[in-house]
Amino acid sequence: MSIFSTDILKKTDAYVPGEQPQDKSYIKLNTNEFPFEPSDAVKAVVNSEKAADLRLYSDPTCRVLKNAIAENYGLDAENVFCGNGSDEVLALSYLAFCKKEDTVVFPDISYGFYPVFASFFGLTYKEIPLKDDFSIDINDYFSDCGTVYIANPNAPTGLALNTEQIEEILKNNPNHVVVIDEAYCDFCDCTAIGLIKKYENLLIVRTFSKSYALAGARIGFALGNKELITDLEKAKFSFNPYNINRLSIEIGAAAMNDREYFEKTVAIIKENRDKLTNDLKELGFTVLPSGANFVFAKKDGFDGEQLYLKLKENGILVRHFSKERIKDYLRITVGTKEQNAALIKTLGRIIK
Ligand SMILES: Cc1ncc(COP(=O)(O)O)c(C=O)c1O
């Protein structure tokens, strides 16, 4: 800390992202990236003469990207907000909707950025414990005391609520926005998009980082009613109007429009997830049923951190969290068949 740092900066524990090693190459199953390359349509944009246009500012309305997203989901462009990764969309949602006098709520085990944003923006927050089986008890979210953040499927557990359960939460928070973070929703059938027209307090946050193989392009978006989107636009125009670079706007639209590639590759990941789950179970691991592109698993009698370190020594990166309740678990991104097989083989050797 410098002598100039603000109290809020001093009090905030910054988010710690998963390792992004730049020195050595690993089988990288630690930050839920997509193991396949982006679609050819995306590569065509990157390799086109559009790079020459980088001298110009990007479109602050992200029109091309919004239109592609709206068309895909059967919504209007005015229902879509675009951000520099869904992290930025989430941050702007805190600025737009979380009031000082309220209490922001989210599960105690969920995306690690939720408490960081709350702390950084000087907000009161409450972390609600998951049940013993790591599921969310929706009754815990009926207090209507502030913005609700729920990752669905949840991370790092992979467990998902169904649409009826999301609807109950929306009904019971009529005075606050309920943010459903659907970063992993393309890997299951639990989206709340169908509720947008019915609930003015629903904001869905999504990303191109996982199912569209574009983590490095930094593109996220929100879907909701026109008023919520207008508020987010106001927050963005008070902060960083050109928030998405020119190439990423075009890249996102190209990826969204290539439905064939999206469907084909997401289907492979789901298939690989089932096989990975079964293989881990055969090694004696407990594996939570995952609706995401990762699995959350532990092996009784083995320390999670030791397993993580041993895998790393063997060139395989997975994610370990030191939080007491989940310290024996590993969060393993679903990779290609070959990557998953290498993981299983190495784990088998380690636990022998
Ligand atoms: C639940 C959840 N939400 C949001 C994000 C942020 O994704 P991005 O900023 O890459 O869109 C992540 C990233 O891992 C996540 O796990």
Short mmCIF file of C-alpha atoms in Angstrom, two decimals, residues 18-276:
data_model
loop_
_atom_site.label_atom_id
_atom_site.label_comp_id
_atom_site.label_asym_id
_atom_site.label_seq_id
_atom_site.Cartn_x
_atom_site.Cartn_y
_atom_site.Cartn_z
CA GLY A 18 -6.47 -18.65 -11.44
CA GLU A 19 -2.86 -19.09 -12.51
CA GLN A 20 -2.04 -18.01 -16.05
CA PRO A 21 1.52 -19.32 -16.37
CA GLN A 22 3.57 -17.61 -19.04
CA ASP A 23 6.78 -19.60 -18.58
CA LYS A 24 5.93 -23.26 -19.01
CA SER A 25 3.23 -25.09 -20.90
CA TYR A 26 0.74 -27.08 -18.85
CA ILE A 27 -2.34 -29.11 -19.57
CA LYS A 28 -4.40 -26.18 -18.41
CA LEU A 29 -7.59 -27.24 -16.65
CA ASN A 30 -7.71 -24.48 -14.06
CA THR A 31 -9.72 -21.50 -15.35
CA ASN A 32 -12.59 -23.10 -17.27
CA GLU A 33 -11.40 -22.00 -20.67
CA PHE A 34 -12.67 -23.83 -23.75
CA PRO A 35 -10.12 -26.35 -25.00
CA PHE A 36 -10.95 -25.81 -28.69
CA GLU A 37 -9.95 -22.85 -30.82
CA PRO A 38 -12.55 -20.19 -31.63
CA SER A 39 -14.63 -20.69 -34.78
CA ASP A 40 -13.13 -20.04 -38.24
CA ALA A 41 -15.51 -17.08 -38.53
CA VAL A 42 -13.72 -15.50 -35.57
CA LYS A 43 -10.29 -16.18 -37.04
CA ALA A 44 -11.42 -14.63 -40.32
CA VAL A 45 -12.19 -11.38 -38.49
CA VAL A 46 -8.81 -11.36 -36.76
CA ASN A 47 -7.01 -12.00 -40.03
CA SER A 48 -9.02 -9.48 -42.03
CA GLU A 49 -8.24 -5.88 -42.90
CA LYS A 50 -10.38 -4.85 -39.89
CA ALA A 51 -7.16 -4.61 -37.86
CA ALA A 52 -6.38 -1.45 -39.85
CA ASP A 53 -9.46 0.18 -38.32
CA LEU A 54 -7.95 -0.07 -34.85
CA ARG A 55 -6.79 3.53 -35.24
CA LEU A 56 -10.45 4.49 -34.77
CA TYR A 57 -12.37 4.32 -31.50
CA SER A 58 -14.75 1.42 -31.17
CA ASP A 59 -18.52 1.80 -31.43
CA PRO A 60 -19.65 2.79 -27.90
CA THR A 61 -23.09 1.31 -28.62
CA CYS A 62 -21.59 -2.09 -29.66
CA ARG A 63 -24.38 -2.21 -32.24
CA VAL A 64 -23.13 -5.16 -34.33
CA LEU A 65 -22.55 -7.31 -31.26
CA LYS A 66 -25.82 -6.37 -29.57
CA ASN A 67 -27.77 -7.17 -32.73
CA ALA A 68 -26.15 -10.59 -33.05
CA ILE A 69 -26.86 -11.42 -29.40
CA ALA A 70 -30.44 -10.10 -29.53
CA GLU A 71 -31.23 -12.05 -32.68
CA ASN A 72 -29.87 -15.28 -31.23
CA TYR A 73 -32.00 -15.03 -28.09
CA GLY A 74 -35.15 -13.64 -29.74
CA LEU A 75 -34.82 -10.33 -27.87
CA ASP A 76 -34.43 -6.70 -28.95
CA ALA A 77 -31.08 -4.91 -28.95
CA GLU A 78 -32.44 -2.71 -26.17
CA ASN A 79 -32.50 -5.82 -23.95
CA VAL A 80 -28.75 -6.33 -24.37
CA PHE A 81 -25.77 -4.71 -22.66
CA CYS A 82 -22.17 -5.51 -23.66
CA GLY A 83 -19.11 -5.37 -21.45
CA ASN A 84 -15.39 -6.08 -21.34
CA GLY A 85 -15.83 -9.60 -20.04
CA SER A 86 -18.69 -10.45 -17.71
CA ASP A 87 -16.50 -9.26 -14.83
CA GLU A 88 -16.99 -5.72 -16.08
CA VAL A 89 -20.72 -6.28 -16.58
CA LEU A 90 -20.96 -7.55 -12.98
CA ALA A 91 -18.94 -4.58 -11.68
CA LEU A 92 -21.21 -2.13 -13.48
CA SER A 93 -24.28 -3.92 -12.13
CA TYR A 94 -23.01 -3.29 -8.58
CA LEU A 95 -22.55 0.39 -9.39
CA ALA A 96 -25.95 0.64 -11.05
CA PHE A 97 -28.16 -1.36 -8.66
CA CYS A 98 -26.56 -1.94 -5.24
CA LYS A 99 -27.62 0.80 -2.83
CA LYS A 100 -25.60 1.80 0.23
CA GLU A 101 -28.54 1.15 2.58
CA ASP A 102 -29.11 -2.38 1.25
CA THR A 103 -27.36 -5.69 1.84
CA VAL A 104 -26.06 -7.52 -1.23
CA VAL A 105 -26.55 -11.29 -0.92
CA PHE A 106 -24.90 -14.30 -2.51
CA PRO A 107 -23.87 -17.83 -1.47
CA ASP A 108 -20.80 -18.33 0.75
CA ILE A 109 -19.33 -20.63 -1.87
CA SER A 110 -19.67 -19.02 -5.26
CA TYR A 111 -17.79 -16.82 -7.71
CA GLY A 112 -15.00 -15.18 -5.72
CA PHE A 113 -15.51 -11.78 -7.31
CA TYR A 114 -18.93 -11.12 -5.70
CA PRO A 115 -17.54 -10.19 -2.23
CA VAL A 116 -14.61 -8.33 -3.81
CA PHE A 117 -16.91 -6.02 -5.78
CA ALA A 118 -19.11 -5.47 -2.71
CA SER A 119 -16.10 -4.52 -0.62
CA PHE A 120 -14.53 -2.36 -3.34
CA PHE A 121 -17.75 -0.42 -3.82
CA GLY A 122 -18.18 0.06 -0.06
CA LEU A 123 -21.33 -2.08 0.22
CA THR A 124 -22.68 -4.24 2.99
CA TYR A 125 -22.98 -7.88 1.95
CA LYS A 126 -24.09 -11.20 3.35
CA GLU A 127 -22.75 -14.58 2.30
CA ILE A 128 -25.44 -17.23 2.72
CA PRO A 129 -24.11 -20.73 3.46
CA LEU A 130 -24.85 -23.42 0.92
CA LYS A 131 -26.53 -26.54 2.29
CA ASP A 132 -24.33 -29.48 3.37
CA ASP A 133 -24.69 -31.01 -0.09
CA PHE A 134 -23.50 -27.67 -1.60
CA SER A 135 -26.91 -26.88 -3.07
CA ILE A 136 -28.62 -23.50 -2.70
CA ASP A 137 -31.69 -23.30 -0.46
CA ILE A 138 -33.81 -20.77 -2.34
CA ASN A 139 -35.74 -19.94 0.86
CA ASP A 140 -32.58 -18.19 2.09
CA TYR A 141 -32.96 -15.64 -0.70
CA PHE A 142 -36.46 -14.32 0.00
CA SER A 143 -35.54 -11.40 2.29
CA ASP A 144 -35.65 -8.70 -0.43
CA CYS A 145 -32.86 -6.87 1.38
CA GLY A 146 -30.63 -6.03 -1.56
CA THR A 147 -29.34 -7.16 -4.95
CA VAL A 148 -29.06 -10.95 -5.17
CA TYR A 149 -26.16 -12.55 -7.07
CA ILE A 150 -26.51 -16.19 -8.02
CA ALA A 151 -24.22 -18.01 -10.41
CA ASN A 152 -26.30 -20.62 -12.20
CA PRO A 153 -24.77 -23.16 -12.51
CA ASN A 154 -22.85 -22.19 -9.42
CA ALA A 155 -19.07 -22.05 -9.44
CA PRO A 156 -17.08 -23.89 -8.26
CA THR A 157 -19.70 -26.55 -7.44
CA GLY A 158 -21.28 -26.86 -10.90
CA LEU A 159 -24.72 -27.39 -9.33
CA ALA A 160 -27.65 -25.63 -10.99
CA LEU A 161 -31.05 -24.36 -9.87
CA ASN A 162 -33.97 -24.97 -12.21
CA THR A 163 -36.00 -22.16 -13.76
CA GLU A 164 -38.89 -22.56 -11.29
CA GLN A 165 -36.48 -22.01 -8.40
CA ILE A 166 -35.05 -18.88 -10.06
CA GLU A 167 -38.59 -17.64 -10.58
CA GLU A 168 -39.34 -18.07 -6.86
CA ILE A 169 -36.31 -15.92 -6.01
CA LEU A 170 -37.47 -13.25 -8.48
CA LYS A 171 -41.00 -13.23 -7.04
CA ASN A 172 -39.67 -12.84 -3.50
CA ASN A 173 -37.39 -9.89 -4.26
CA PRO A 174 -39.78 -7.48 -5.96
CA ASN A 175 -37.81 -4.41 -4.78
CA HIS A 176 -34.37 -5.54 -5.84
CA VAL A 177 -32.54 -6.75 -8.89
CA VAL A 178 -31.75 -10.46 -9.01
CA VAL A 179 -28.60 -11.05 -11.05
CA ILE A 180 -28.30 -14.54 -12.47
CA ASP A 181 -24.74 -15.09 -13.62
CA GLU A 182 -25.09 -17.64 -16.42
CA ALA A 183 -21.38 -17.90 -17.27
CA TYR A 184 -21.73 -21.69 -17.55
CA CYS A 185 -25.33 -21.99 -18.63
CA ASP A 186 -24.60 -23.13 -22.17
CA PHE A 187 -23.40 -26.43 -20.70
CA CYS A 188 -26.82 -27.27 -19.20
CA ASP A 189 -30.46 -26.42 -19.73
CA CYS A 190 -31.14 -24.04 -16.88
CA THR A 191 -31.31 -20.59 -18.44
CA ALA A 192 -33.68 -17.96 -17.05
CA ILE A 193 -33.82 -16.05 -20.35
CA GLY A 194 -37.47 -17.05 -20.75
CA LEU A 195 -38.30 -15.00 -17.62
CA ILE A 196 -36.92 -11.67 -18.85
CA LYS A 197 -40.22 -10.45 -20.31
CA LYS A 198 -42.07 -11.42 -17.12
CA TYR A 199 -39.78 -10.01 -14.38
CA GLU A 200 -38.51 -6.44 -14.48
CA ASN A 201 -36.00 -7.26 -11.71
CA LEU A 202 -34.16 -10.00 -13.63
CA LEU A 203 -30.70 -9.35 -15.02
CA ILE A 204 -28.88 -12.23 -16.69
CA VAL A 205 -25.12 -11.96 -17.09
CA ARG A 206 -23.29 -14.06 -19.67
CA THR A 207 -19.86 -14.43 -21.17
CA PHE A 208 -18.07 -15.40 -24.39
CA SER A 209 -15.14 -16.65 -22.28
CA LYS A 210 -16.31 -20.22 -21.80
CA SER A 211 -18.63 -21.73 -24.42
CA TYR A 212 -17.44 -19.44 -27.26
CA ALA A 213 -13.72 -20.08 -26.68
CA LEU A 214 -13.02 -16.35 -26.31
CA ALA A 215 -11.65 -15.80 -22.79
CA GLY A 216 -8.82 -13.71 -24.20
CA ALA A 217 -11.14 -11.45 -26.22
CA ARG A 218 -12.88 -10.19 -23.04
CA ILE A 219 -16.53 -10.06 -24.07
CA GLY A 220 -19.47 -10.37 -21.70
CA PHE A 221 -23.08 -9.27 -21.86
CA ALA A 222 -26.22 -8.80 -19.85
CA LEU A 223 -29.82 -9.47 -20.82
CA GLY A 224 -32.75 -7.80 -19.13
CA ASN A 225 -35.60 -5.38 -19.52
CA LYS A 226 -34.99 -2.06 -21.24
CA GLU A 227 -34.84 0.01 -18.03
CA LEU A 228 -32.16 -2.17 -16.42
CA ILE A 229 -30.11 -2.06 -19.62
CA THR A 230 -30.45 1.74 -19.80
CA ASP A 231 -29.12 1.96 -16.24
CA LEU A 232 -26.13 -0.20 -17.12
CA GLU A 233 -25.46 1.98 -20.18
CA LYS A 234 -25.50 5.05 -17.97
CA ALA A 235 -23.02 3.41 -15.58
CA LYS A 236 -20.78 2.47 -18.52
CA PHE A 237 -20.92 5.94 -20.07
CA SER A 238 -19.90 7.32 -16.67
CA PHE A 239 -16.90 5.04 -16.61
CA ASN A 240 -15.56 3.71 -19.95
CA PRO A 241 -17.74 4.34 -23.03
CA TYR A 242 -15.42 2.48 -25.46
CA ASN A 243 -15.32 -0.53 -23.19
CA ILE A 244 -15.01 -3.19 -25.90
CA ASN A 245 -12.30 -2.92 -28.53
CA ARG A 246 -13.20 -2.84 -32.23
CA LEU A 247 -11.99 -6.36 -32.99
CA SER A 248 -13.77 -7.94 -30.03
CA ILE A 249 -17.08 -6.37 -31.07
CA GLU A 250 -16.73 -8.02 -34.51
CA ILE A 251 -15.34 -11.25 -33.07
CA GLY A 252 -18.21 -11.62 -30.62
CA ALA A 253 -20.77 -11.12 -33.39
CA ALA A 254 -19.01 -13.67 -35.62
CA ALA A 255 -18.89 -16.23 -32.80
CA MET A 256 -22.54 -15.69 -31.87
CA ASN A 257 -23.63 -16.08 -35.50
CA ASP A 258 -21.73 -19.35 -36.02
CA ARG A 259 -24.36 -21.54 -34.34
CA GLU A 260 -23.15 -24.72 -35.99
CA TYR A 261 -19.65 -24.51 -34.51
CA PHE A 262 -21.02 -23.48 -31.11
CA GLU A 263 -23.43 -26.39 -30.94
CA LYS A 264 -20.94 -28.93 -32.17
CA THR A 265 -18.19 -27.95 -29.72
CA VAL A 266 -20.42 -27.47 -26.67
CA ALA A 267 -21.88 -30.95 -27.30
CA ILE A 268 -18.37 -32.42 -27.27
CA ILE A 269 -17.61 -30.74 -23.93
CA LYS A 270 -20.80 -32.15 -22.40
CA GLU A 271 -19.86 -35.62 -23.63
CA ASN A 272 -16.32 -35.22 -22.29
CA ARG A 273 -17.72 -34.02 -18.95
CA ASP A 274 -19.77 -37.20 -18.58
CA LYS A 275 -16.78 -39.39 -19.35
CA LEU A 276 -14.50 -37.40 -17.03
#
